[in-house]
C-alpha positions as a printed NumPy array, in Angstrom:
array([[ -5.414,  -4.127,  18.276],
       [ -6.711,  -1.338,  20.657],
       [ -9.938,  -0.617,  21.938],
       [-10.095,   2.96 ,  21.299],
       [ -8.575,   2.603,  17.405],
       [ -6.356,   5.239,  16.492],
       [ -7.806,   8.943,  14.518],
       [ -6.143,   8.337,  10.73 ],
       [ -7.412,   9.029,   7.243],
       [ -6.975,   6.549,   3.878],
       [ -5.87 ,   8.233,   0.749],
       [ -5.951,   5.938,  -2.175],
       [ -3.943,   7.583,  -5.21 ],
       [ -5.642,   6.5  ,  -8.275],
       [ -3.494,   7.379, -11.684],
       [ -5.831,   6.723, -15.023],
       [ -2.627,   5.227, -17.699],
       [ -1.89 ,   1.65 , -16.878],
       [ -0.61 ,  -0.744, -19.578],
       [ -1.344,  -3.463, -18.142],
       [ -5.156,  -2.987, -17.545],
       [ -6.03 ,   0.226, -19.902],
       [ -8.257,   2.563, -17.793],
       [ -7.825,   0.638, -14.462],
       [ -9.258,   2.584, -11.956],
       [-12.556,   3.274, -13.97 ],
       [-13.337,  -0.892, -15.158],
       [-16.812,  -1.848, -14.039],
       [-17.589,  -3.962, -10.484],
       [-20.74 ,  -5.185, -10.944],
       [-21.61 ,  -1.875, -11.546],
       [-19.608,   0.382,  -9.81 ],
       [-16.366,   1.397, -11.022],
       [-13.684,  -0.179,  -9.082],
       [-11.724,   3.224,  -7.406],
       [-15.392,   3.765,  -5.822],
       [-15.434,  -0.158,  -4.935],
       [-12.077,   0.407,  -3.155],
       [-12.706,   3.845,  -1.186],
       [-16.331,   2.188,  -0.544],
       [-13.983,  -0.85 ,   1.507],
       [-12.189,   2.287,   3.069],
       [-15.995,   3.342,   4.523],
       [-15.616,  -0.009,   6.274],
       [-12.387,   0.789,   8.614],
       [-12.261,   2.876,  11.296],
       [-10.732,   6.008,   8.507],
       [-11.74 ,   9.006,   9.473],
       [-11.92 ,  10.086,   6.449],
       [-11.271,   8.571,   2.6  ],
       [-10.121,  10.75 ,  -0.199],
       [ -9.056,   9.52 ,  -3.778],
       [ -6.167,  11.188,  -4.831],
       [ -5.654,  11.378,  -8.921],
       [ -3.901,  12.461, -12.077],
       [ -8.055,  12.595, -13.771],
       [-10.439,  14.94 , -14.004],
       [-12.964,  12.223, -15.54 ],
       [-11.831,   9.675, -11.982],
       [-12.526,  12.856,  -9.831],
       [-15.791,  13.315, -11.924],
       [-16.773,   9.773, -11.125],
       [-15.573,   9.913,  -7.389],
       [-18.287,  12.721,  -6.789],
       [-21.109,  11.76 ,  -8.361],
       [-20.531,   8.693,  -6.178],
       [-20.334,  11.106,  -3.336],
       [-16.391,  10.5  ,  -2.74 ],
       [-13.799,  12.552,  -1.51 ],
       [-11.154,  13.279,  -4.143],
       [ -8.965,  15.507,  -4.569],
       [ -7.206,  16.357,  -8.148],
       [ -3.448,  15.497,  -9.088],
       [ -0.061,  16.528, -10.356],
       [  0.561,  14.375, -13.605],
       [  3.302,  14.197, -12.579],
       [  3.848,  12.044,  -9.582],
       [  6.793,   8.967, -10.234],
       [  5.732,   7.741,  -7.407],
       [  2.057,   6.596,  -5.566],
       [  4.661,   8.094,  -3.041],
       [  4.659,  11.661,  -4.51 ],
       [  1.266,  12.146,  -4.698],
       [ -0.201,  11.331,  -1.069],
       [  1.864,  13.782,  -0.102],
       [  0.722,  16.583,  -2.59 ],
       [ -2.671,  15.572,  -0.792],
       [ -1.243,  15.737,   2.391],
       [  0.044,  19.456,   1.555],
       [ -3.503,  20.241,  -0.334],
       [ -4.767,  19.367,   3.52 ],
       [ -2.21 ,  21.027,   5.401],
       [ -1.694,  17.834,   7.588],
       [ -0.332,  18.435,  11.511],
       [  2.595,  16.244,  11.126],
       [  2.531,  13.483,  13.521],
       [ -1.625,  12.97 ,  11.477],
       [ -1.39 ,   9.323,  10.061],
       [ -2.588,   8.433,   6.579],
       [ -3.373,   4.387,   4.985],
       [ -1.863,   4.708,   1.692],
       [ -4.276,   2.404,   0.449],
       [ -3.884,   0.443,  -3.465],
       [ -6.435,   2.29 ,  -5.695],
       [ -6.525,  -1.573,  -7.446],
       [ -7.834,  -3.457,  -4.338],
       [-11.414,  -3.361,  -4.555],
       [-11.56 ,  -5.92 ,  -1.973],
       [ -8.754,  -4.934,   0.569],
       [ -9.964,  -6.145,   4.214],
       [-11.002,  -2.899,   6.217],
       [ -9.059,  -4.757,   9.588],
       [ -5.943,  -4.574,   7.185],
       [ -6.525,  -0.975,   7.464],
       [ -7.486,  -0.608,  11.341],
       [ -4.045,  -2.651,  11.497],
       [ -1.605,  -0.944,  10.065],
       [ -2.717,   3.069,  11.313],
       [ -3.186,   1.12 ,  14.407],
       [  1.287,  -0.521,  14.228],
       [  1.974,   2.811,  13.378],
       [  0.541,   4.2  ,  16.198],
       [  1.732,   1.981,  17.776],
       [  5.316,   2.444,  17.808],
       [  5.942,   5.324,  17.534],
       [  9.799,   5.721,  16.382],
       [  8.317,   4.455,  13.305],
       [  8.254,   6.515,  10.151],
       [  6.408,   3.913,   8.092],
       [  3.801,   0.393,   8.638],
       [  3.334,  -1.905,   6.281],
       [  2.317,  -6.388,   6.505],
       [  3.983,  -9.199,   5.488],
       [  2.62 , -12.695,   5.766],
       [  4.339, -15.746,   6.385],
       [  5.159, -18.574,   2.634],
       [  5.996, -21.571,   2.525],
       [  5.96 , -22.112,  -1.5  ],
       [  9.239, -22.289,  -2.574],
       [  7.622, -20.904,  -5.876],
       [  6.826, -17.651,  -3.406],
       [ 10.128, -16.88 ,  -2.206],
       [ 12.171, -17.419,  -5.049],
       [ 10.311, -15.544,  -8.021],
       [ 11.65 , -11.591,  -8.527],
       [  7.776, -10.8  ,  -8.609],
       [  7.457, -11.342,  -4.797],
       [  8.755,  -8.958,  -2.935],
       [ 10.406, -10.164,   0.562],
       [ 11.23 ,  -8.163,   3.639],
       [ 13.264,  -9.34 ,   6.557],
       [ 12.757,  -8.287,   9.581],
       [ 14.845,  -7.871,  12.986],
       [ 13.632,  -8.171,  16.441],
       [ 11.766,  -5.559,  17.033],
       [  9.771,  -6.694,  14.242],
       [ 10.613,  -3.724,  12.013],
       [ 12.103,  -4.336,   8.731],
       [ 15.223,  -4.67 ,   7.917],
       [ 15.57 ,  -4.752,   4.218],
       [ 12.785,  -5.572,   1.394],
       [ 14.004,  -7.891,  -1.417],
       [ 12.839,  -9.057,  -5.031],
       [ 15.246, -12.156,  -4.206],
       [ 15.268, -14.405,  -1.991],
       [ 15.458, -13.702,   1.223],
       [ 16.901, -14.615,   4.049],
       [ 18.402, -16.741,   1.807],
       [ 19.385, -20.437,   3.06 ],
       [ 22.183, -21.55 ,   2.965],
       [ 22.455, -24.776,   5.261],
       [ 19.064, -27.507,   4.518],
       [ 19.121, -28.49 ,   8.347],
       [ 18.87 , -24.327,   8.735],
       [ 15.039, -25.266,   6.079],
       [ 12.166, -25.925,   8.633],
       [ 12.864, -23.22 ,  11.562],
       [ 13.5  , -20.644,   8.139],
       [ 10.232, -17.758,   8.092],
       [  9.828, -16.467,   4.582],
       [  7.947, -13.259,   4.94 ],
       [  6.284, -11.65 ,   2.012],
       [  5.723,  -7.67 ,   1.921],
       [  1.889,  -7.001,   0.795],
       [  1.416,  -2.918,  -0.204],
       [ -0.631,  -1.373,   1.697],
       [  1.153,   1.498,   4.138],
       [  0.79 ,   3.814,   7.212],
       [  2.699,   7.36 ,   7.226],
       [  3.795,  10.331,   9.72 ],
       [  2.372,  13.25 ,   7.649],
       [  6.101,  14.715,   8.543],
       [  7.646,  11.393,   6.509],
       [  6.004,  12.384,   3.745],
       [  7.151,  15.404,   3.042],
       [  9.686,  15.437,   4.128],
       [ 10.025,  11.833,   1.512],
       [  9.472,  14.102,  -1.783],
       [ 13.671,  15.592,  -1.196],
       [ 15.024,  12.114,  -0.156],
       [ 17.651,  10.939,  -3.148],
       [ 16.684,   8.69 ,  -4.584],
       [ 18.423,   4.808,  -2.993],
       [ 20.989,   2.735,  -4.91 ],
       [ 19.55 ,  -0.736,  -3.013],
       [ 16.082,   1.489,  -4.194],
       [ 16.918,   1.949,  -8.193],
       [ 18.176,  -1.201,  -8.319],
       [ 15.766,  -3.755,  -7.174],
       [ 12.563,  -0.894,  -7.767],
       [ 11.47 ,  -0.968,  -5.323],
       [ 10.771,   2.861,  -3.249],
       [ 10.321,   2.525,   0.222],
       [ 14.145,   1.571,   0.277],
       [ 14.794,   4.874,  -0.184],
       [ 13.02 ,   5.24 ,   2.984],
       [ 14.992,   2.515,   4.644],
       [ 18.469,   3.995,   3.01 ],
       [ 18.316,   7.251,   4.421],
       [ 17.167,   6.783,   7.934],
       [ 13.481,   5.942,   8.497],
       [ 12.13 ,   2.931,  10.732],
       [  9.532,   0.491,   9.025],
       [  7.31 ,  -1.121,  11.711],
       [  5.874,  -4.524,   9.722],
       [  2.221,  -6.362,  11.565],
       [  2.497,  -9.738,  10.11 ],
       [ -0.803, -11.23 ,   9.957],
       [ -1.707, -15.097,   9.879],
       [ -3.68 , -15.077,   6.001],
       [ -3.03 , -12.615,   2.597],
       [ -5.713, -10.433,   2.037],
       [ -7.8  , -10.991,  -1.821],
       [ -4.99 , -10.311,  -4.202],
       [ -5.686,  -7.228,  -6.682],
       [ -6.116,  -6.118,  -9.708],
       [ -3.269,  -6.191, -12.987],
       [ -4.822,  -7.661, -15.363],
       [ -7.823,  -8.629, -17.579],
       [ -7.865, -11.646, -15.306],
       [ -7.571, -10.24 , -12.219],
       [-10.712,  -8.059, -12.854],
       [-12.764, -10.684, -13.433],
       [-12.144, -12.999, -11.06 ],
       [-12.756, -10.413,  -8.871],
       [-15.777,  -9.616, -10.894],
       [-16.349, -13.597, -10.086],
       [-16.16 , -12.778,  -6.318],
       [-18.327, -10.131,  -6.364],
       [-21.152, -11.662,  -8.192],
       [-21.582, -14.492,  -5.847],
       [-21.369, -12.809,  -2.402]])
């Protein structure tokens, strides 16, 4: 990675409603709400600014109590990307500003991964988005529709994302030379793309796969993908995940 990191800001979408884990952003982890844990990890990166974007005055109040910048955004956004786009408008960000989307349920996200996704976008000026993938070899993961896979071109840009096993290995002889990549849900965007995104029509493959990043590909935007050597600690989707993270932090 370059010794002079690019300028970027982190935006953390935090919606209070969650079906599998009610009030997830405010779940206590070692005496602090999860959204605060995430923001503090982001502050350990090279980001010039860390902003929580929420639909909840309660989350905004909690952020204020912990001296974390927070913007109240519309409750009607269909995706986290739409929420981040509103933040870009509210902050009147210059078109080439790099914005890293850190999910609000990633209290163990490595700050170095945040730096890397920003660096990848800065290093690929023809791309509007960057993201991260890791190699996987377990057939259960490869065939699990909850694990999103990505196939890259020779320049390290995304060709396609899918819940299916891609590339599909037709002949057993090719198995040993085939690398499957799991997509990780961290992104960096250029601010000009965020403004365009809200006007893009839904893409048929996006609707089929329920993967919003396919909207960008379908509309001709390029996505640079950094291939990391190992996956970061998993995020929090369920009560079991929350307990696991609590134990990990307690032990450290």
